[in-house]
CSV table of C-alpha atoms and ligand atoms in Angstrom, one decimal:
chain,number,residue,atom,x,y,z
G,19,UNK,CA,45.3,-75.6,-43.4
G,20,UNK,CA,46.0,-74.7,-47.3
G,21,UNK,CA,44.6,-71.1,-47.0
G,22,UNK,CA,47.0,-68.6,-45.7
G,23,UNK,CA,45.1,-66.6,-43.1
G,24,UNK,CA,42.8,-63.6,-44.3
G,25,UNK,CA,43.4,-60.2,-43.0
G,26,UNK,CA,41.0,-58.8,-40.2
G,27,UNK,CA,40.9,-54.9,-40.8
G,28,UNK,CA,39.7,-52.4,-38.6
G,29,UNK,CA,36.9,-49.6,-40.0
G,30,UNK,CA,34.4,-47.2,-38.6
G,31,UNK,CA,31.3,-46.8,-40.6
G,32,UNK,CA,28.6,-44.5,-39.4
G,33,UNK,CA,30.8,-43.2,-36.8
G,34,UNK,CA,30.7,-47.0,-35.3
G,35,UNK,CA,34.1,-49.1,-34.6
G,36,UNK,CA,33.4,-52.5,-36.6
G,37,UNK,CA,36.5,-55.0,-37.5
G,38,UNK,CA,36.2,-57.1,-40.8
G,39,UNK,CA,37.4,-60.1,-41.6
G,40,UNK,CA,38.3,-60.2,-45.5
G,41,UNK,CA,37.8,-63.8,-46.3
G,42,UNK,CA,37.1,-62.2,-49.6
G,43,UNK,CA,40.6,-61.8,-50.1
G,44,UNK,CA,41.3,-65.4,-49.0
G,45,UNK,CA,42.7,-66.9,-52.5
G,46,UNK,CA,43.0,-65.9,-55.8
G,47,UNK,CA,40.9,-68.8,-57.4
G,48,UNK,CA,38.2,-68.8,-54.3
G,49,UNK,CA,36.8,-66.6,-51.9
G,50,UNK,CA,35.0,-66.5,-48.8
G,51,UNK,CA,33.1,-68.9,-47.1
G,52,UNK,CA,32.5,-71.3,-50.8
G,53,UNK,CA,36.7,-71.2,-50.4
G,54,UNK,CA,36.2,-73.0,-46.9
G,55,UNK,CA,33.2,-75.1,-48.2
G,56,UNK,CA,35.6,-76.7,-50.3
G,57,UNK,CA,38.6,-76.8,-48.2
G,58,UNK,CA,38.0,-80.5,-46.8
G,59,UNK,CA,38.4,-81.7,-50.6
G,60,UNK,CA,41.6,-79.5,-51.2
G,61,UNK,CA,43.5,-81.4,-48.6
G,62,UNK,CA,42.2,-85.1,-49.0
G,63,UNK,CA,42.8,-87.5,-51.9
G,64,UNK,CA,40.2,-89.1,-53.9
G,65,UNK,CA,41.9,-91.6,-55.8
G,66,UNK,CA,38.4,-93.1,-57.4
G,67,UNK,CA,36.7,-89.6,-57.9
G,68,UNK,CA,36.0,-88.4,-61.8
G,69,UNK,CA,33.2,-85.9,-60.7
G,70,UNK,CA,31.2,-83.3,-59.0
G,71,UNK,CA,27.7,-83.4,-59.3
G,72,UNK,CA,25.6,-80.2,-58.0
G,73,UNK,CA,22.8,-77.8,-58.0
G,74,UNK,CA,21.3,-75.0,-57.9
G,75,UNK,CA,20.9,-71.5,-59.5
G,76,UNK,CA,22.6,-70.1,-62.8
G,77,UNK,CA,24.5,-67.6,-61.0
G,78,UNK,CA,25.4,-69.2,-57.4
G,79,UNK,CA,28.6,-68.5,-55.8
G,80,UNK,CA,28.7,-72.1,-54.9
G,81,UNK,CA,28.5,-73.4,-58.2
G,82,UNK,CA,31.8,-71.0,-59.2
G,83,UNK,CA,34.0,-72.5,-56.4
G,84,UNK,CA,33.4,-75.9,-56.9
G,85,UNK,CA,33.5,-75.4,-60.4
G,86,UNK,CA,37.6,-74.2,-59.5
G,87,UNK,CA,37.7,-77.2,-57.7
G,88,UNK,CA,37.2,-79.5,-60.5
G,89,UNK,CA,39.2,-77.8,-63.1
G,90,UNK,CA,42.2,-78.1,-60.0
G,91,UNK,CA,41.6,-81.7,-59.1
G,92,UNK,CA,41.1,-82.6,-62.8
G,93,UNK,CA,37.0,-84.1,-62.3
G,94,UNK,CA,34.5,-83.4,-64.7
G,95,UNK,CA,31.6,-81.0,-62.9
G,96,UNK,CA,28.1,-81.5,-63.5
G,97,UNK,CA,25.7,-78.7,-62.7
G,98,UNK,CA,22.1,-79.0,-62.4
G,99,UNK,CA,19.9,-75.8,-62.5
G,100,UNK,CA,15.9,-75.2,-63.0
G,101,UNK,CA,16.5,-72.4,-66.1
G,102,UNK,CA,18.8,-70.2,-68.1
G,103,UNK,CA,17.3,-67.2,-69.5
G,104,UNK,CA,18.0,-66.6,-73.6
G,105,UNK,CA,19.2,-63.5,-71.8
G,106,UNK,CA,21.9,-65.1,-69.8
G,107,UNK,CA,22.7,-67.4,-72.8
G,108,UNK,CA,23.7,-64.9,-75.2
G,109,UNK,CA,25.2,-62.3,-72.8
G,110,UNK,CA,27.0,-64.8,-70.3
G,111,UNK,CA,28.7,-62.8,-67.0
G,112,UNK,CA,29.5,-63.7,-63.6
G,113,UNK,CA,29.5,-67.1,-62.0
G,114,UNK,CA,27.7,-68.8,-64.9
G,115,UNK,CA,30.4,-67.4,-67.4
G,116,UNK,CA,33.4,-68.3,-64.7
G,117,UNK,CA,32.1,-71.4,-64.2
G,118,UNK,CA,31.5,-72.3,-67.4
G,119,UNK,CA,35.1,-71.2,-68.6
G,120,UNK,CA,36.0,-73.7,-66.1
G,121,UNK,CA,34.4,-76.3,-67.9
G,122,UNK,CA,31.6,-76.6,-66.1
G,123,UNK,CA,28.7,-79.3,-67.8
G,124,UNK,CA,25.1,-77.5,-67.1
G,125,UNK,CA,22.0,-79.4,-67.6
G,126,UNK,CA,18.5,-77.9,-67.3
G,127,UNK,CA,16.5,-79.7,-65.5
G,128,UNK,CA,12.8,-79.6,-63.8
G,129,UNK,CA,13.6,-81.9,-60.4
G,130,UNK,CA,17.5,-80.5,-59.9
G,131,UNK,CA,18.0,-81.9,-56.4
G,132,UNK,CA,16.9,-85.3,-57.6
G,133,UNK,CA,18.3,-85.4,-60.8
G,134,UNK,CA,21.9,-84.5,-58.9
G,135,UNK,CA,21.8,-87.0,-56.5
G,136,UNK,CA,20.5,-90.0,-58.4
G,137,UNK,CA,24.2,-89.8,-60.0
G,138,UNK,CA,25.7,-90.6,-57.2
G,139,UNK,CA,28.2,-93.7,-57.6
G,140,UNK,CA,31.8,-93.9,-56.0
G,141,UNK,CA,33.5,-92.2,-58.7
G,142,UNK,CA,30.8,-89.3,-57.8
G,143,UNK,CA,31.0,-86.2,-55.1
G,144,UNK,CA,27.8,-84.7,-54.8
G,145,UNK,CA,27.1,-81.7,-53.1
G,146,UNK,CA,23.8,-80.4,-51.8
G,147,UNK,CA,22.7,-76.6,-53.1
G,148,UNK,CA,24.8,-73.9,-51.4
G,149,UNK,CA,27.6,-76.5,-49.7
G,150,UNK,CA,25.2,-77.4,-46.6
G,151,UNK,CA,27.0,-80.0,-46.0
G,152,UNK,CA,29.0,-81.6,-43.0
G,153,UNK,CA,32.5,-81.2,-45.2
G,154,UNK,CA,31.9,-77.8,-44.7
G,155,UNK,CA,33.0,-78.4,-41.3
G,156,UNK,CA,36.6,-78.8,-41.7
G,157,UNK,CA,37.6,-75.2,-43.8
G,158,UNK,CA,35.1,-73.3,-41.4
G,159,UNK,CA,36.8,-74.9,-38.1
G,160,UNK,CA,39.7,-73.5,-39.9
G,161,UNK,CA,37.9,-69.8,-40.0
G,162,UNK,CA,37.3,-69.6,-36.1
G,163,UNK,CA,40.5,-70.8,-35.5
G,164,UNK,CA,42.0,-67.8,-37.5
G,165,UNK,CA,39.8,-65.5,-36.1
G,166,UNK,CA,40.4,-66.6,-32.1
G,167,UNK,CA,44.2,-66.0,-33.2
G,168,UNK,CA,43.4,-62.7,-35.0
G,169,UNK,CA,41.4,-61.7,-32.1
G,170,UNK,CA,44.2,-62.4,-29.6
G,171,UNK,CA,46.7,-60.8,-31.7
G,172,UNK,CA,44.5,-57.5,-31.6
G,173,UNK,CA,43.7,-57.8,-28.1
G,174,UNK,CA,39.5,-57.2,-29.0
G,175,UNK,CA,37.6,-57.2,-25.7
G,176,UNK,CA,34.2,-58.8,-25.7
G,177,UNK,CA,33.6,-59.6,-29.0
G,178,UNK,CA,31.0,-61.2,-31.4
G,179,UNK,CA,30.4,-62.3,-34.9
G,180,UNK,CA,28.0,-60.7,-37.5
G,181,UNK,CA,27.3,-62.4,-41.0
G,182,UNK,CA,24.5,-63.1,-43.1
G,183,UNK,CA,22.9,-66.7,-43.7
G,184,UNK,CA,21.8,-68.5,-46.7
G,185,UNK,CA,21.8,-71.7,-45.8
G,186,UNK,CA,23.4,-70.8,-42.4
G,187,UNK,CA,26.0,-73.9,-42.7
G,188,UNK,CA,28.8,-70.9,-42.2
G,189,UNK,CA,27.2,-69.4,-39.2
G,190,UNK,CA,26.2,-72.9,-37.7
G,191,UNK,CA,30.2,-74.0,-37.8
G,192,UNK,CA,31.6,-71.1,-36.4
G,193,UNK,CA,29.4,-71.0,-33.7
G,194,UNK,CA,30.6,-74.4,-33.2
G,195,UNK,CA,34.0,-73.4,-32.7
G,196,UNK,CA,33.7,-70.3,-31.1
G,197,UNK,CA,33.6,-69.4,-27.1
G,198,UNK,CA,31.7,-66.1,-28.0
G,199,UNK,CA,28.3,-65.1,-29.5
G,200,UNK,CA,27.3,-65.5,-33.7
G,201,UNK,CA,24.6,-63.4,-34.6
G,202,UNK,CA,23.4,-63.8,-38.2
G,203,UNK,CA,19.9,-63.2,-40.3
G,204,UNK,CA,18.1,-65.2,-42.7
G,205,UNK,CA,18.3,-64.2,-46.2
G,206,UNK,CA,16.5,-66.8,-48.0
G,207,UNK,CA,13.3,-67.7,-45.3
G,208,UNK,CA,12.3,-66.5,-41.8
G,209,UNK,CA,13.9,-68.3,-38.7
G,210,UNK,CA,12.2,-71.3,-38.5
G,211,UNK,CA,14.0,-72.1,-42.3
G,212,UNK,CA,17.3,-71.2,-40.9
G,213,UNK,CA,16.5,-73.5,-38.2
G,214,UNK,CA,15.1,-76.2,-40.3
G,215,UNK,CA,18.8,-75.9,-42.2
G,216,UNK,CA,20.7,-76.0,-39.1
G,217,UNK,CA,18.8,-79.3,-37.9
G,218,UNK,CA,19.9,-81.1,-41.2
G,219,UNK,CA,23.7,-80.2,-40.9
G,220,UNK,CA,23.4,-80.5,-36.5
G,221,UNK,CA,20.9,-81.8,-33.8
G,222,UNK,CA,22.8,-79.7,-30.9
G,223,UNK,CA,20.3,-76.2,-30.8
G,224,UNK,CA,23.4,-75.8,-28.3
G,225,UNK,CA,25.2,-74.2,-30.8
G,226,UNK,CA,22.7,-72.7,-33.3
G,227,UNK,CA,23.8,-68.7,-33.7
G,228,UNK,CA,21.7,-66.1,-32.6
G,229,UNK,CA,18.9,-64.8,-35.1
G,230,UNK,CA,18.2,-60.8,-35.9
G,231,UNK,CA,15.3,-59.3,-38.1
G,232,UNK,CA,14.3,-56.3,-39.3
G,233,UNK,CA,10.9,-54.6,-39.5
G,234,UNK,CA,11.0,-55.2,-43.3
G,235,UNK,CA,11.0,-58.3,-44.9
G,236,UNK,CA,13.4,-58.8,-47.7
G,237,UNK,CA,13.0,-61.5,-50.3
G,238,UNK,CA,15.4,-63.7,-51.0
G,239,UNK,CA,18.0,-62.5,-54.4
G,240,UNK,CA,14.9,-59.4,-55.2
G,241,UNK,CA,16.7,-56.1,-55.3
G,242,UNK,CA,16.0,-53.1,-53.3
G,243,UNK,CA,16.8,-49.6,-53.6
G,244,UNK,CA,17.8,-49.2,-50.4
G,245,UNK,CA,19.8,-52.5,-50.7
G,246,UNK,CA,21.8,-50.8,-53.3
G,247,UNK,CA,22.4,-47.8,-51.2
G,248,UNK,CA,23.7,-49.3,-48.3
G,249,UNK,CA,26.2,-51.6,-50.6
G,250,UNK,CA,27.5,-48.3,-52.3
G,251,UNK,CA,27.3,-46.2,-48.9
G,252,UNK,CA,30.1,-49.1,-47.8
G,253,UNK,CA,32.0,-49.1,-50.5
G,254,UNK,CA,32.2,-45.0,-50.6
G,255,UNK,CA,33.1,-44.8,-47.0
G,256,UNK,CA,34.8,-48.1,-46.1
G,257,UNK,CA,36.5,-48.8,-49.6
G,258,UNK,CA,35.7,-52.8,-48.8
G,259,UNK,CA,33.3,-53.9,-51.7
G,260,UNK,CA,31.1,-56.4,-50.5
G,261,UNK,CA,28.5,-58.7,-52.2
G,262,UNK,CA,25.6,-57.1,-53.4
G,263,UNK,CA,23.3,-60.5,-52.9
G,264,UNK,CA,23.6,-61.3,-49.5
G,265,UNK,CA,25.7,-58.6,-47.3
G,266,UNK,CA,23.3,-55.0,-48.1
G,267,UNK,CA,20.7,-57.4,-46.3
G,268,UNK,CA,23.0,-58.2,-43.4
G,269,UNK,CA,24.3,-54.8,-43.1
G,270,UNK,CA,20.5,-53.6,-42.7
G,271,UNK,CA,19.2,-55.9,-40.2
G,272,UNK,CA,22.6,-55.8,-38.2
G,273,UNK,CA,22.3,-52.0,-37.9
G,274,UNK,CA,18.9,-51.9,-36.9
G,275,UNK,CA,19.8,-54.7,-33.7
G,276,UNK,CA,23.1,-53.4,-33.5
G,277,UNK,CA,22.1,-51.0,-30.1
G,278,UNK,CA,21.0,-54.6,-28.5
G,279,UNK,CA,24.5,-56.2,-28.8
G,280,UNK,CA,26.7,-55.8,-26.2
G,281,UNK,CA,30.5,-55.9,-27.6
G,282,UNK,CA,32.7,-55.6,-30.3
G,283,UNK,CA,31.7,-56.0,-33.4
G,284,UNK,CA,33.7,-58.5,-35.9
G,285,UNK,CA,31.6,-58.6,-39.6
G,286,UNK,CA,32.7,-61.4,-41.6
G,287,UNK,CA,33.2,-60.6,-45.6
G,288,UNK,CA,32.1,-63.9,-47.1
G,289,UNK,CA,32.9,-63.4,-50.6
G,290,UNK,CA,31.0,-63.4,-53.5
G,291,UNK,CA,32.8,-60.6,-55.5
G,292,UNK,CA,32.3,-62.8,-58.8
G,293,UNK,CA,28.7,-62.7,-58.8
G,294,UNK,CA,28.4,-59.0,-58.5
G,295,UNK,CA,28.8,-58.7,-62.2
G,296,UNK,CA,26.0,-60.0,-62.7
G,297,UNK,CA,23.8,-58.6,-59.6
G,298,UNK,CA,25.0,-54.8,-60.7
G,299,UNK,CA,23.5,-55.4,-64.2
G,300,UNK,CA,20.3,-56.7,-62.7
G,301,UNK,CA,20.7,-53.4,-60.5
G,302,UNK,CA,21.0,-50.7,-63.5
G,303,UNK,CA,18.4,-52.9,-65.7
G,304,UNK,CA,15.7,-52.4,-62.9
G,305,UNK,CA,16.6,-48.9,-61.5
G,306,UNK,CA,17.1,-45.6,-63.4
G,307,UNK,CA,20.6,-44.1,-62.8
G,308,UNK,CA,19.4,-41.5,-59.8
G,309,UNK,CA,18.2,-44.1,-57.9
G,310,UNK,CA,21.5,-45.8,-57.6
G,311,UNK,CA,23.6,-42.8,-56.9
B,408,LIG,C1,27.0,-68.4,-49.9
B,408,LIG,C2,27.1,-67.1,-49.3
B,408,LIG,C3,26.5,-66.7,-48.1
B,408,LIG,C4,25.7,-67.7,-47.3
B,408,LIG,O1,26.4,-68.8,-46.7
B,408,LIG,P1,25.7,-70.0,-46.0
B,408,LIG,O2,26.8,-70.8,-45.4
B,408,LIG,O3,24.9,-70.7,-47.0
B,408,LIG,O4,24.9,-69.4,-44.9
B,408,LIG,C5,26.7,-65.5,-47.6
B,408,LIG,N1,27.4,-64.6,-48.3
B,408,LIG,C6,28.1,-64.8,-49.4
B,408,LIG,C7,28.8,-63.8,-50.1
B,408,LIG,C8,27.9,-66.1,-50.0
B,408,LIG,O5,28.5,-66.4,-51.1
């Protein structure tokens, strides 16, 4: 293990006991679950490797990490993404100005995912959109490990997991390692997407996590007013910023099942604080300042 274990806090929120695990504050060049993406390729060598070919969008959390990665293991990093807005061009924030600091090499392209991996060679790592991938394995064994020994050392009875999915390769992996139940929501699709992602990474529906929806159905990176409110209602109360793409929808649909689940509950902060920069100023563009109060 290179990480040195995150904390696990204990809060109450809405008058609710919930204990979060602050992978967020994992490292000071990654964070969260992109940190353990990346781990396997921390602690291997790759004596023939010059670069780290990937894609996705302008502003993915993903595309940040690995973008550390490169600049720490000396490769070049070769990012493929559909568009960047004039917009984001002349005003550059978040991921896409981190990454590209870091040296990232961006190309537009129409076809990303085949552009990326028709570069693969043997001097060449690529990586599939968002990490799902089975290297993620190794960093997020890591994770349940830290958390059965967090959970020992607190002495929680009963407990189970809460996070939100994108591609669902963090929730598949812990669920993996873990003797208790994962519960976790799609972001990006509706269940049968999640489970069409969890089939590509692992055959075993043994260990596929537990899915929860709301009444609502939230599309995938759109903003929402009440999105925002929750995110700030967590940060007023809890003092725990969390990432305004993926976690206001967690939070939402994990409340609304939350009377189902039997337990305590253990929320894990994947990351992601970089690309709030950029998901605030989408935020104040769209709404008008009493909104977001
Ligand atoms: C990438 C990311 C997710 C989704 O992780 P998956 O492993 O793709 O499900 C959730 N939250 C944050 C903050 C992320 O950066």
């Amino acid at each position: 293990m290179i990480f040195t274990p995150s904390p696990l806090e204990k809060h109450h929120f809405r008058d609710e006991l919930f204990y979060i695990k602050r992978d967020d504050l994992l490292d000071v060049d990654f964070s969260g679950n992109k940190a353990r993406k990346v781990e396997y390729y921390l602690v291997n060598d790759f004596p023939k490797i010059k670069q780290i070919v990937s894609f996705g969008s302008n502003q993915s959390n993903a595309m940040y990490s690995l973008s550390v990665l490169a600049k720490m293991k000396g490769w070049r990093f070769i990012y493929f993404c559909d568009h960047v807005s004039i917009f984001l061009k002349e005003n550059p924030i978040g991921n896409y100005k981190y990454a590209l600091g870091n040296g990232m090499e961006l190309r537009l392209s129409n076809d990303k995912c085949s552009d990326a991996n028709s570069l693969d060679n043997d001097k060449t790592i690529i990586v599939q959109e968002g990490g799902r991938q089975n290297e993620a394995e190794v960093g997020l064994k890591n994770l349940a490990l830290e958390l059965i020994s967090d959970i020992k050392k607190e002495n929680i009875q009963n407990p189970y997991l809460f996070l939100p999915s994108g591609t669902g390769t963090t929730a598949l992996f812990l669920q993996k390692y873990l003797p208790f139940k994962v519960f976790t929501c799609s972001t990006v699709g509706d269940d049968l997407y999640l489970k069409a992602q969890w089939n590509m990474v692992d055959k075993n529906i043994d260990i596929y996590p537990n899915i929860l929806n709301s009444k609502k159905k939230y599309h995938y990176g759109k903003l929402y007013a009440e999105a925002y409110k929750i995110w700030k209602e967590l940060k007023d109360d809890m003092r725990v910023e969390f990432d305004l793409l993926y976690d206001p929808i967690g939070w939402i649909k994990f409340l609304e099942n939350k009377k189902k689940l039997k337990g305590t509950p253990i929320y894990i902060h994947q990351g992601g604080l970089k690309g709030n920069e950029s998901m605030k100023a989408r935020y104040e563009r769209k709404f008008d300042k009493i909104t977001l109060i």
